Each structure stands twice: as structure tokens, then as C-alpha cells.
Amino acid sequence: MSGEQRELFETAPAPWEVDDAVEQLVATVVFPTGPAQPFDYAVPERLRDMLRVGMRVRVPLGRGDRVAQGYCVRLEPRQSSRRLKEISKLVDRRHLLTPAMLRLTEWMAEHYLCPWGQVLEAVVPAGVRMDAGTRGTQFLSVNRDALQQIDRSKLPAKQAIVIEHLAAATSPLTAQQLASACRCTLAPINALRKKGLIAARTERVRTHQAEEAAVERDSGHELNLDQQQALDTILAALRGRRYETLLLHGVTGSGKTEVYIRAIEEVVSYGRQAIVLVPEISLTPQTRQRFRARFDHVAVLHSHLTDSERHRHWERIATGEVQVVVGARSAIFAPTPHLGLIVVDEEHESSFKQDSAPRYHARDVAIERARAEAVPLVLGSATPSLESWQRGRQGVYRLLELPRRVLDRPLPAVGTIDLREERAEKGSRGAIGRRMYVAMQHALEAGGQVILFLNRRGFATHIQCPSCGEVVNCPHCEIALTHHRHGEMALCHYCDFQMPAPLNCPQCGASGIRYSGSGTQRLEAEVHQRFPNYPLIRMDTDAMQRPGSHEAALARFRSGEVRILLGTQMIAKGLDFPNVTLVGVINADTSLHLPDFRASERTFQLLAQVAGRTGRGEQGGRVLIQTVSPEHPAIQAAIDHDCDKFAAYELPMREALCYPPFGSMIRLIVRGVQEPVVAAFTGQVVDELRRLLAESKARVLGPAPAPFAKLRGKYRYHILLQDSDDTALRTAVRQVLEDLRAPDDVEWVTDVDPLSML
Ligand code: ADP
Ligand code: ZN
């Protein structure tokens, strides 16, 4: 919670006592901004019949009875001797959230330590809250009682025609429509309204209806044995009408999506709906088309929708018209009336975690929602997160395996290129080494396409020896130390260990230790210069700013016009191009040595996903990884496409240090413009947490500067809390949030189950 929000806190005056207890209908209201705690209000008689839980209301708040808007989360008759303030007005005509969704948001508020009102505001899209894309329109009707009182034959001719027409109309008419149907002006209509013979009521109608172009239908494939087995297990769970999480571990190209679709067909046959979560970037035309080719009513929720489109989808979903909702993170809040199944594809993807409050993980919210609505949840991945993997092994999730690609296609051969050797050779100065160059040449000359992958977003300031590949790590945290120009220090961003930046490699003694990396833009220039005859396209967040540019770029690559595609993780997943015969990873080390305990896991997942982009067609394909650490277990496991091998290497280290999945974590970030103030306040928070957690086994790490030590003019410090489970941590953090007040201009962020350590 930020300091700014605390400023807004206000204590309402204590309600005064009245002599006799009276039975009254009490509404509990929570606010998106302002007070974090709920307030009770009396429901006046005139609103009783209309108010529902899940609607927004206007109420007087605080001493000055300022008008505030909040969500009604509970309604109950209560014997009370307290006189409560009254709700002044309803904002919505229908509830925005069902009771089930309200419970889910309450759980989120509790779990993610975020005010409930703030969660609600995040869950209901802005377009829905604003009623976007609708307009108040007046519809006319005949006031039959008034009409009987008068002599109709005395009406002027025009007015008589209008009345007759309106009385006979089978659908509601606006004044304009009525006037043109009767070939008159608005004057007779207005005259009739004045006489009270025509009544008008206002309704909100859509200003336009966007329809998606029809998609050619497709009946899908006959499932292979592995797919059929996985499907049968999911169907059994569906028929059992109970909650269960199934982890579908299938290598890239094993036909996971086909299994989801079959399961959803069953769900649809029950008249229920399914939600499919995909990482935003996989919302390629391919994914979208595949679902639309198999179901009549699909809502695709992606980040480029306008408010009004989002509102329209929301309504179609709420009426039950939509059978399948496909979308990124926030689609987990789709208001499906009869949910039947949730699928989270690529469940290991970090984009499922929201990086602003409420900092929820859509997969974990999906688990809660599936549990609450008693439906099965399928988590799919070629490289499951270690959290899910561990639960699969322990039997908490049911593990389903698709170990082979469809149609007996082989997994691509993955090889490494040792950058230490390349760099020792003369004449290879750029990002593309000699061996990579030769492989590209061959692939292109044979008519194939090439994908080059560079994780530009890597934190490039780790300290690495160019001759032995040694990366300088923190002795306490097994995390790469970060080079700080200021004072030439090497710092641990977890525990604040520091030492002077070494001039020679601590491992082999070589001089010339390096601190920097290169990005996709530099790579683009290099490829352009070395392969001037092959059209290329760069895809990263800088190059793909405009809506649709991503799809357009992929379409050009699919058509074969573009021969080389280079980019960041944006190109790593979900793409399926049969003609790609070479995937080159420019530098596997950028992600391997981030100051984050998940660095190895991310690298393994990324390499396995990138490798999955090739070998999908007849010609097969191969993958080449440039690295200075070819023997690193994460890279070795990716070469073998072997999740077991990676988990066997990584899990014992996680366990020894109590990192997830063996323990829970909460991260607190404190930020502000004045570093000494930020540092001092963080220190105060740490002291308080240590005091509160003294009796427990919890670890409190910090205060330390965050790896991104200064962002947008603000200094950032962080604190990490670890424990075997999160109960004690949560209690302590809640206590600190109540007890301590951040200095002016200092905000703090609470991140439960953090995914980013930067
Ligand atoms: P994944 O999601 O595991 O990467 P997909 O479901 O995208 O795999 O399947 C990869 C490709 O194989 C798709 O083009 C799909 O149409 C095709 N496919 C899926 N199942 C079968 C099958 N049983 N027989 C033939 N082709 C299949
Ligand atoms: Zn450390």
C-alpha cells in the first residue's frame, strides 16, 4: 500500500447510539480508494428492492459526508441500536459481480494483502464500470390510461396517425423512428408528450456492435494415444463435477491445445462455459483462429480491445452466450454464469503475474476459482514451473504426460556453441559467432527460415570472466553479484553483501572481467550487414508498439517473404512455423545470471520454448545456443528437453535455501526520491518485522537496494521475507502496514509470492 493512499485515510465518526434496537437492512460497502476497511450503511426503503450485492453505490463518507462510491459486498437484515448513515444512490442497474466472484476477490485481498476495494476495481474492467459504448436513448410508448380519458377523434390528424402507429408498434421506437415512420416532424410527437398521451423511458443501448469476421470451421485431428489418455482423465474429472488440478506436461508440439479443445467441447455440451488463459503474446492469430474454428461463440480478450469492446464481451459472457473465453491474465475474472472448466496454457509464464496492485498470479487465482466453483483446472506446459512440477510429483496435482510430438515428429537437435572458444578465435567480434554464421548461411541457402533469439531485457551488469565464464556470486545467496559503477563495488541485491568489484577473475585469475551485454537493435544491424540479401524483421517491445504490428510481422514471416526473424522472448513461445529450420540463441547467459533465484529456471524454460519453434515441418530443424557456460545444468537439461533433469538439479538448492516451492515469500519494496529517507525507513520496517517474527523460523533479508536501484527518479530498497508457509509472514506484514507510517513521498509495495526480484 502506498504512502499516498494512507494520506487519504479518513476515520468516519462513530455512529451515534439510538435508544431502541431496530431491524434494518444493512449494506457493507468497500471503497476502491480511501479507507481500506469496509463500512456499514442502512438501505433506505426506496432502494430495498433494487439493491443487490455486487453493485456500486454512492454513500456519504467521513465527517464532511463527502460523496464516495463503493461496492456493496454484503446485505443483511440486522437488529441494531446504532443509527447508520444511509446509501444515497445506486450506480449500477445490475450487479457487476456475482457472489462467487465477490468471494474470490475477498480471498485475493486477504492473500495478496491488498484492500478489497482495490481488488474489485481491478477485477471489473474500466469499460464495464464506465458503461462504455452505450448511450442513454429514449423509447416512447402510448399512455393507454390517459388515452382512454380523451376523445381520440378530436386529436389533430398528424397526432392521431402518430398515436395509432405507436400503439400498433411491435418493438420500442425512438422519437426519430416514429417521426419517420409517420412521415411527420417531431412536433406532433412532442405535443402528444405534453398532453401526457405518450410516455418516454430511457434505456442504455449499444452505440455499435462489432462483429468478428467468420472463421472457416475445422473439425480437428484424431487424437493419438497419449492425447486420448490425457483427455480421458480430464473428462473423468469433468464428469465428477468436482475441483481438481491436472498438470498437462507435454513437450512443444505434442498437441496440448487439441486436448484442451476436446475437453471444452464436452463442457460446452453441458451448456457450461470454459475459460482459457494464455500469455498475452500467444494471442497470435493462430491461437485465436483455432478456437474460433471450433466453437460458435468465442470471446477473445486481449490488451488492444477498446473499453467499449471489452464491455460488450463482458456482457456477452455474463449472459452465458459465450462458450469459450480466451484471454490473458485478467480473463480469469470473466463473469461466466456456469463455469465448467479452466485451462491455463503455458502455466509457467511470468506474464500471469500482475506487476501492479493487486499483484495476483492468474494461475493461483484460477486454482481458487476452480475450487470455489467445483470445476477442474488444467495447467498446461512443456516446461512447468517448479511450483507446479513439485505439486505434480507429490500428487497434489494429477500429472498427465505427452512425452512425444504429434505425428512422430522428432524434437529438434539442440547444440551449443562455446563462446569462450569463439572469442579466442580471430575475427569474430559481433554477436554472431563463426559457427552460428555458417549454420545460418546453410539454412537460408536451403530455403529455410531462421529465428534468432536474444534476451535483450537481461540485466547486463553481472560480472563475468570472458575466458572461463565464471560469474561472481554472493557467498550467502547463490545469486549473481551486480556491478555498481559508483564506487566500483559488487553488491548482492538480496542480502546486501558487498565487496570491491574484482579486477581479475576469482576463479582463473584472468584479467579483463566484463560487465556488459548487447541488445536486439545492435543485433539487427549486424544481421543486416552480414546477410544483406535476406529480408529480416525485428520483434521486441520497442519495435512492436502499435496495435496489430505484432500480427502483421508474423504474417510476413509466415508468408515466407521475411526470412529472418529476430527478437526477445516475444518470439519464444506459441509460434508454429513449419519452415523454420534453424533457431539461434545469441547469448544464453544474459538470463542465466540475473540476480534472481529463478534465473536458471527461466533460462531452462526459455531455451526449451525457443527450441520448440523449430522442427515442426517435414524438413526438421535444429537449435544452436551460444553460451560461455555450455556445461551449466540448465542449458544441459534444455539440450535434452528434460524437465526431470532440470528439476533434479534445481530443487535441492531451492530446498536448502527455503526458496519456493519449499517456502513462501513476501517482498516489500520501498521507494522514494531521497535515498537516505528510503534507506532509513526500510531499516525501520526491517527492525519491526524482525521483532514481530522473532519467535518464528522466518528469514528477514535486507534491507538492500533492489537490483533496479533507481527507477523513474526513485530509489528502491527491498526486503525479502521467507518462511515455510506464509501465515506468520502475512500476519507480520499486516501488522507493520498498520503500525508504521511511511514518511512523505515514500511509498511501499507489498508483493506476495513475488516473481520478479528486480
Ligand atoms: P502444443 O500446444 O502442445 O504445442 P498443438 O496443440 O499446438 O501443440 O499441436 C501442434 C500441431 O499439431 C498443431 O498444428 C495441431 O493442429 C497438430 N496436431 C495436434 N494434434 C494432432 C494429432 N493428433 N494428429 C495430427 N496433428 C495434430
Ligand atoms: Zn547475498
Short mmCIF file of C-alpha atoms in Angstrom, two decimals, residues 265-632:
data_model
loop_
_atom_site.label_atom_id
_atom_site.label_comp_id
_atom_site.label_asym_id
_atom_site.label_seq_id
_atom_site.Cartn_x
_atom_site.Cartn_y
_atom_site.Cartn_z
CA GLU A 265 -16.32 -29.47 -26.39
CA GLU A 266 -17.60 -31.64 -23.57
CA VAL A 267 -18.03 -28.62 -21.29
CA VAL A 268 -19.99 -26.81 -23.99
CA SER A 269 -22.21 -29.86 -24.47
CA TYR A 270 -23.30 -29.42 -20.83
CA GLY A 271 -24.27 -25.82 -21.57
CA ARG A 272 -21.39 -24.56 -19.49
CA GLN A 273 -18.51 -22.21 -20.29
CA ALA A 274 -14.73 -22.55 -20.29
CA ILE A 275 -12.01 -20.02 -19.63
CA VAL A 276 -8.65 -20.46 -21.37
CA LEU A 277 -5.79 -18.31 -20.14
CA VAL A 278 -2.86 -17.79 -22.46
CA PRO A 279 0.15 -15.50 -22.09
CA GLU A 280 -0.67 -12.27 -23.87
CA ILE A 281 1.93 -12.78 -26.52
CA SER A 282 0.50 -16.12 -27.58
CA LEU A 283 -2.69 -14.38 -28.60
CA THR A 284 -1.39 -14.73 -32.09
CA PRO A 285 -3.93 -15.07 -34.85
CA GLN A 286 -3.13 -18.79 -34.68
CA THR A 287 -4.45 -19.34 -31.17
CA ARG A 288 -7.45 -17.14 -31.76
CA GLN A 289 -8.36 -18.81 -35.06
CA ARG A 290 -8.01 -22.28 -33.64
CA PHE A 291 -10.64 -21.67 -31.01
CA ARG A 292 -12.89 -19.74 -33.32
CA ALA A 293 -12.71 -22.54 -35.88
CA ARG A 294 -14.04 -24.99 -33.32
CA PHE A 295 -16.68 -23.11 -31.33
CA ASP A 296 -19.57 -20.86 -32.32
CA HIS A 297 -19.22 -18.29 -29.59
CA VAL A 298 -15.71 -17.34 -28.55
CA ALA A 299 -14.72 -14.15 -26.75
CA VAL A 300 -11.09 -13.23 -27.27
CA LEU A 301 -9.92 -10.78 -24.62
CA HIS A 302 -6.62 -9.15 -25.49
CA SER A 303 -4.87 -5.98 -24.45
CA HIS A 304 -5.75 -3.97 -27.54
CA LEU A 305 -9.52 -4.01 -27.00
CA THR A 306 -11.24 -0.67 -26.57
CA ASP A 307 -13.29 -0.04 -23.43
CA SER A 308 -16.45 -0.42 -25.39
CA GLU A 309 -15.39 -3.75 -26.95
CA ARG A 310 -14.37 -5.01 -23.54
CA HIS A 311 -17.74 -4.02 -22.13
CA ARG A 312 -19.56 -5.78 -24.94
CA HIS A 313 -17.58 -9.00 -24.39
CA TRP A 314 -18.24 -8.79 -20.65
CA GLU A 315 -21.98 -8.62 -21.25
CA ARG A 316 -22.00 -11.44 -23.78
CA ILE A 317 -20.06 -13.55 -21.29
CA ALA A 318 -22.37 -12.65 -18.39
CA THR A 319 -25.47 -13.72 -20.31
CA GLY A 320 -23.94 -17.13 -20.97
CA GLU A 321 -23.89 -16.60 -24.73
CA VAL A 322 -20.12 -17.06 -24.93
CA GLN A 323 -18.95 -20.68 -24.76
CA VAL A 324 -15.22 -20.12 -24.54
CA VAL A 325 -13.33 -17.14 -23.18
CA VAL A 326 -9.74 -16.95 -24.42
CA GLY A 327 -7.60 -14.27 -22.87
CA ALA A 328 -4.60 -13.13 -20.94
CA ARG A 329 -4.29 -12.83 -17.16
CA SER A 330 -7.42 -10.81 -16.42
CA ALA A 331 -9.68 -13.23 -18.32
CA ILE A 332 -9.70 -15.28 -15.11
CA PHE A 333 -12.31 -12.76 -13.92
CA ALA A 334 -14.65 -13.38 -16.85
CA PRO A 335 -18.23 -13.37 -15.47
CA THR A 336 -19.23 -16.78 -16.86
CA PRO A 337 -22.56 -17.77 -15.29
CA HIS A 338 -21.93 -21.55 -15.37
CA LEU A 339 -18.25 -22.20 -15.41
CA GLY A 340 -17.29 -25.73 -16.42
CA LEU A 341 -13.52 -25.74 -16.87
CA ILE A 342 -10.47 -23.50 -16.60
CA VAL A 343 -7.33 -24.05 -18.69
CA VAL A 344 -4.09 -22.17 -18.05
CA ASP A 345 -1.83 -22.72 -21.04
CA GLU A 346 1.92 -22.14 -20.58
CA GLU A 347 1.26 -22.00 -16.86
CA HIS A 348 4.95 -21.27 -16.11
CA GLU A 349 4.78 -17.90 -17.87
CA SER A 350 5.60 -14.94 -15.66
CA SER A 351 3.15 -12.69 -17.52
CA PHE A 352 0.37 -14.34 -15.47
CA LYS A 353 1.59 -12.32 -12.54
CA GLN A 354 0.36 -8.75 -12.43
CA ASP A 355 3.02 -6.23 -11.55
CA SER A 356 0.78 -3.58 -10.10
CA ALA A 357 -1.66 -3.87 -7.20
CA PRO A 358 -3.33 -6.28 -6.72
CA ARG A 359 -0.20 -8.28 -7.51
CA TYR A 360 -2.04 -11.52 -8.23
CA HIS A 361 -0.92 -14.57 -10.13
CA ALA A 362 -3.68 -15.64 -12.52
CA ARG A 363 -2.75 -19.31 -12.13
CA ASP A 364 -3.14 -19.14 -8.37
CA VAL A 365 -6.39 -17.19 -8.66
CA ALA A 366 -7.53 -19.86 -11.14
CA ILE A 367 -6.90 -22.54 -8.52
CA GLU A 368 -9.10 -20.64 -6.05
CA ARG A 369 -11.81 -20.01 -8.59
CA ALA A 370 -11.86 -23.63 -9.74
CA ARG A 371 -12.05 -24.78 -6.15
CA ALA A 372 -14.86 -22.36 -5.31
CA GLU A 373 -16.91 -23.30 -8.38
CA ALA A 374 -16.10 -27.02 -8.09
CA VAL A 375 -14.68 -27.39 -11.60
CA PRO A 376 -11.47 -28.96 -12.91
CA LEU A 377 -8.44 -26.83 -13.76
CA VAL A 378 -5.92 -27.87 -16.40
CA LEU A 379 -2.43 -26.37 -16.23
CA GLY A 380 -0.51 -26.98 -19.44
CA SER A 381 3.18 -26.50 -20.18
CA ALA A 382 6.19 -28.02 -21.87
CA THR A 383 8.27 -26.65 -19.01
CA PRO A 384 6.11 -26.40 -15.88
CA SER A 385 7.09 -24.01 -13.13
CA LEU A 386 8.90 -25.79 -10.33
CA GLU A 387 5.99 -24.92 -8.06
CA SER A 388 3.60 -26.89 -10.25
CA TRP A 389 6.14 -29.56 -11.00
CA GLN A 390 6.68 -30.26 -7.31
CA ARG A 391 2.93 -30.47 -6.67
CA GLY A 392 2.58 -32.81 -9.63
CA ARG A 393 5.27 -35.08 -8.21
CA GLN A 394 3.66 -35.02 -4.77
CA GLY A 395 0.27 -35.94 -6.16
CA VAL A 396 -1.37 -32.64 -5.20
CA TYR A 397 -2.00 -32.19 -8.92
CA ARG A 398 -2.75 -35.06 -11.23
CA LEU A 399 0.11 -35.33 -13.69
CA LEU A 400 -0.68 -36.02 -17.36
CA GLU A 401 2.20 -36.55 -19.77
CA LEU A 402 2.51 -36.03 -23.52
CA PRO A 403 6.14 -37.03 -23.97
CA ARG A 404 6.16 -37.07 -27.79
CA ARG A 405 5.41 -34.63 -30.56
CA VAL A 406 2.43 -35.36 -32.78
CA LEU A 407 2.90 -37.48 -35.95
CA ASP A 408 6.17 -38.86 -34.59
CA ARG A 409 7.96 -35.63 -35.40
CA PRO A 410 11.29 -35.61 -33.61
CA LEU A 411 12.23 -32.92 -31.13
CA PRO A 412 14.91 -30.75 -32.69
CA ALA A 413 18.58 -31.45 -32.08
CA VAL A 414 19.97 -28.81 -29.75
CA GLY A 415 23.68 -27.95 -29.81
CA THR A 416 25.80 -25.40 -28.02
CA ILE A 417 28.47 -23.09 -29.33
CA ASP A 418 31.09 -22.28 -26.74
CA LEU A 419 31.57 -18.55 -26.86
CA ARG A 420 34.85 -18.80 -24.99
CA GLU A 421 36.34 -20.69 -27.92
CA GLU A 422 34.69 -18.41 -30.46
CA ARG A 423 36.06 -15.33 -28.78
CA ALA A 424 39.55 -16.83 -28.69
CA GLU A 425 39.44 -17.08 -32.49
CA LYS A 426 40.34 -14.07 -34.54
CA GLY A 427 37.81 -12.06 -36.46
CA SER A 428 34.61 -12.82 -34.56
CA ARG A 429 33.77 -9.57 -32.88
CA GLY A 430 30.00 -9.34 -33.30
CA ALA A 431 27.15 -11.12 -31.57
CA ILE A 432 27.00 -13.83 -34.24
CA GLY A 433 29.96 -16.18 -33.94
CA ARG A 434 31.55 -18.02 -36.83
CA ARG A 435 29.68 -21.29 -36.28
CA MET A 436 26.34 -19.56 -35.96
CA TYR A 437 27.07 -17.63 -39.14
CA VAL A 438 27.79 -20.79 -41.09
CA ALA A 439 24.65 -22.51 -39.81
CA MET A 440 22.53 -19.51 -40.81
CA GLN A 441 24.11 -19.47 -44.25
CA HIS A 442 23.26 -23.15 -44.78
CA ALA A 443 19.70 -22.87 -43.54
CA LEU A 444 18.95 -19.81 -45.67
CA GLU A 445 20.56 -21.21 -48.80
CA ALA A 446 18.49 -24.37 -48.44
CA GLY A 447 15.36 -22.21 -48.49
CA GLY A 448 14.63 -22.38 -44.75
CA GLN A 449 13.79 -19.59 -42.33
CA VAL A 450 15.81 -18.57 -39.29
CA ILE A 451 14.77 -17.31 -35.86
CA LEU A 452 17.40 -15.52 -33.75
CA PHE A 453 16.68 -15.06 -30.10
CA LEU A 454 18.34 -12.55 -27.80
CA ASN A 455 17.12 -11.82 -24.32
CA ARG A 456 17.78 -8.11 -24.51
CA ARG A 457 15.95 -7.39 -21.33
CA GLY A 458 18.70 -9.15 -19.48
CA PHE A 459 20.24 -7.29 -16.63
CA ALA A 460 23.59 -6.89 -18.32
CA THR A 461 25.74 -5.82 -15.43
CA HIS A 462 26.64 -9.12 -13.87
CA ILE A 463 30.34 -9.73 -13.56
CA GLN A 464 31.66 -12.43 -15.78
CA CYS A 465 35.07 -13.66 -16.80
CA PRO A 466 35.38 -13.79 -20.61
CA SER A 467 37.91 -16.59 -20.56
CA CYS A 468 36.48 -19.11 -18.07
CA GLY A 469 32.87 -17.94 -17.93
CA GLU A 470 32.91 -17.65 -14.14
CA VAL A 471 30.19 -15.39 -12.77
CA VAL A 472 30.88 -13.79 -9.41
CA ASN A 473 28.18 -14.90 -6.96
CA CYS A 474 27.14 -13.87 -3.46
CA PRO A 475 28.56 -16.30 -0.90
CA HIS A 476 25.26 -16.28 1.05
CA CYS A 477 22.56 -16.30 -1.60
CA GLU A 478 23.87 -18.07 -4.71
CA ILE A 479 22.83 -15.03 -6.66
CA ALA A 480 24.97 -13.16 -9.15
CA LEU A 481 26.55 -10.05 -7.71
CA THR A 482 25.76 -6.86 -9.55
CA HIS A 483 28.35 -4.39 -10.65
CA HIS A 484 27.81 -0.84 -9.50
CA ARG A 485 29.84 1.79 -11.26
CA HIS A 486 29.50 4.02 -8.27
CA GLY A 487 32.44 3.11 -6.03
CA GLU A 488 33.32 0.09 -8.23
CA MET A 489 31.51 -2.31 -5.93
CA ALA A 490 29.99 -5.74 -6.39
CA LEU A 491 26.71 -5.96 -4.48
CA CYS A 492 24.25 -8.68 -3.54
CA HIS A 493 20.75 -7.39 -4.06
CA TYR A 494 19.25 -9.90 -1.69
CA CYS A 495 21.26 -9.60 1.50
CA ASP A 496 23.38 -6.52 0.87
CA PHE A 497 26.68 -8.40 0.93
CA GLN A 498 29.30 -6.26 -0.79
CA MET A 499 32.88 -6.40 -1.96
CA PRO A 500 35.08 -4.33 -4.27
CA ALA A 501 34.48 -5.28 -7.91
CA PRO A 502 37.25 -7.73 -8.82
CA LEU A 503 39.82 -6.76 -11.45
CA ASN A 504 40.82 -10.36 -12.06
CA CYS A 505 38.64 -13.43 -12.26
CA PRO A 506 38.43 -15.02 -8.79
CA GLN A 507 38.31 -18.44 -10.50
CA CYS A 508 41.06 -18.43 -13.12
CA GLY A 509 42.84 -15.17 -12.44
CA ALA A 510 42.42 -13.81 -15.96
CA SER A 511 42.17 -10.06 -16.28
CA GLY A 512 39.62 -8.20 -18.41
CA ILE A 513 36.48 -9.08 -16.48
CA ARG A 514 33.43 -7.81 -18.38
CA TYR A 515 30.32 -6.03 -17.28
CA SER A 516 28.04 -5.51 -20.23
CA GLY A 517 25.95 -7.20 -22.91
CA SER A 518 24.31 -6.22 -26.19
CA GLY A 519 20.72 -5.74 -27.34
CA THR A 520 18.43 -6.65 -30.21
CA GLN A 521 18.93 -3.37 -32.04
CA ARG A 522 22.65 -3.87 -32.32
CA LEU A 523 21.99 -7.45 -33.42
CA GLU A 524 19.62 -6.27 -36.14
CA ALA A 525 22.29 -4.00 -37.62
CA GLU A 526 24.78 -6.84 -37.57
CA VAL A 527 22.47 -9.34 -39.29
CA HIS A 528 21.55 -6.73 -41.84
CA GLN A 529 25.16 -6.15 -42.68
CA ARG A 530 26.11 -9.82 -42.84
CA PHE A 531 23.02 -11.13 -44.66
CA PRO A 532 22.05 -8.18 -46.86
CA ASN A 533 20.06 -10.36 -49.29
CA TYR A 534 17.63 -11.87 -46.79
CA PRO A 535 14.73 -9.76 -45.56
CA LEU A 536 14.59 -9.64 -41.79
CA ILE A 537 12.27 -8.36 -39.14
CA ARG A 538 12.89 -7.45 -35.52
CA MET A 539 10.31 -8.12 -32.84
CA ASP A 540 10.62 -6.67 -29.40
CA THR A 541 8.55 -4.31 -27.28
CA ASP A 542 10.23 -1.27 -28.85
CA ALA A 543 9.59 -2.38 -32.41
CA MET A 544 6.03 -3.61 -31.75
CA GLN A 545 4.35 -0.60 -30.20
CA ARG A 546 1.36 -0.19 -32.49
CA PRO A 547 -1.66 -2.48 -32.09
CA GLY A 548 -1.58 -5.10 -34.81
CA SER A 549 2.11 -4.67 -35.63
CA HIS A 550 2.83 -7.99 -33.96
CA GLU A 551 0.30 -9.84 -36.11
CA ALA A 552 1.45 -8.05 -39.24
CA ALA A 553 5.08 -9.00 -38.61
CA LEU A 554 4.17 -12.63 -38.02
CA ALA A 555 2.06 -12.72 -41.16
CA ARG A 556 5.04 -11.52 -43.21
CA PHE A 557 7.22 -14.19 -41.65
CA ARG A 558 4.63 -16.91 -42.22
CA SER A 559 4.22 -15.96 -45.86
CA GLY A 560 7.94 -16.57 -46.36
CA GLU A 561 8.60 -13.03 -47.51
CA VAL A 562 10.71 -12.41 -44.40
CA ARG A 563 13.46 -14.98 -43.95
CA ILE A 564 15.00 -14.00 -40.63
CA LEU A 565 13.01 -13.18 -37.50
CA LEU A 566 14.92 -11.82 -34.55
CA GLY A 567 13.66 -10.73 -31.21
CA THR A 568 13.27 -11.10 -27.47
CA GLN A 569 11.09 -13.52 -25.52
CA MET A 570 8.26 -12.13 -27.57
CA ILE A 571 9.17 -14.69 -30.26
CA ALA A 572 9.93 -17.54 -27.88
CA LYS A 573 6.50 -19.02 -27.42
CA GLY A 574 3.46 -20.31 -29.10
CA LEU A 575 4.56 -19.75 -32.67
CA ASP A 576 4.27 -22.59 -35.11
CA PHE A 577 6.14 -22.15 -38.41
CA PRO A 578 6.88 -25.31 -40.35
CA ASN A 579 9.60 -23.71 -42.47
CA VAL A 580 11.87 -22.64 -39.60
CA THR A 581 14.89 -24.91 -39.81
CA LEU A 582 17.28 -23.04 -37.54
CA VAL A 583 16.78 -21.35 -34.21
CA GLY A 584 19.81 -19.49 -32.91
CA VAL A 585 20.14 -18.30 -29.33
CA ILE A 586 22.61 -15.42 -29.36
CA ASN A 587 23.52 -15.48 -25.71
CA ALA A 588 22.04 -17.88 -23.20
CA ASP A 589 23.96 -16.26 -20.37
CA THR A 590 22.07 -12.98 -20.18
CA SER A 591 19.14 -14.62 -18.42
CA LEU A 592 21.21 -17.23 -16.60
CA HIS A 593 22.89 -14.80 -14.26
CA LEU A 594 20.19 -12.34 -13.38
CA PRO A 595 20.20 -11.53 -9.68
CA ASP A 596 17.14 -13.68 -9.16
CA PHE A 597 16.86 -17.16 -7.68
CA ARG A 598 14.65 -18.17 -10.62
CA ALA A 599 17.32 -17.25 -13.20
CA SER A 600 18.22 -20.88 -14.01
CA GLU A 601 14.59 -21.90 -14.22
CA ARG A 602 13.75 -19.06 -16.58
CA THR A 603 16.73 -19.86 -18.76
CA PHE A 604 15.80 -23.51 -18.96
CA GLN A 605 12.19 -22.67 -19.83
CA LEU A 606 13.15 -20.05 -22.36
CA LEU A 607 15.62 -22.33 -24.16
CA ALA A 608 13.17 -25.22 -24.22
CA GLN A 609 10.44 -22.92 -25.59
CA VAL A 610 12.69 -21.37 -28.21
CA ALA A 611 13.81 -24.82 -29.26
CA GLY A 612 10.13 -25.72 -29.67
CA ARG A 613 9.86 -23.19 -32.52
CA THR A 614 11.63 -25.47 -34.96
CA GLY A 615 11.29 -28.97 -36.35
CA ARG A 616 7.55 -28.53 -36.85
CA GLY A 617 7.61 -29.26 -40.55
CA GLU A 618 8.83 -32.00 -42.86
CA GLN A 619 12.39 -30.66 -43.10
CA GLY A 620 13.06 -30.94 -39.36
CA GLY A 621 15.18 -28.32 -37.70
CA ARG A 622 17.91 -27.60 -35.23
CA VAL A 623 18.79 -25.26 -32.45
CA LEU A 624 22.15 -23.65 -31.69
CA ILE A 625 22.83 -21.96 -28.39
CA GLN A 626 25.75 -19.59 -27.97
CA THR A 627 26.97 -19.54 -24.38
CA VAL A 628 30.05 -19.29 -22.22
CA SER A 629 28.57 -21.88 -19.88
CA PRO A 630 27.64 -24.87 -22.08
CA GLU A 631 28.06 -27.18 -19.12
CA HIS A 632 25.54 -25.33 -16.96
#
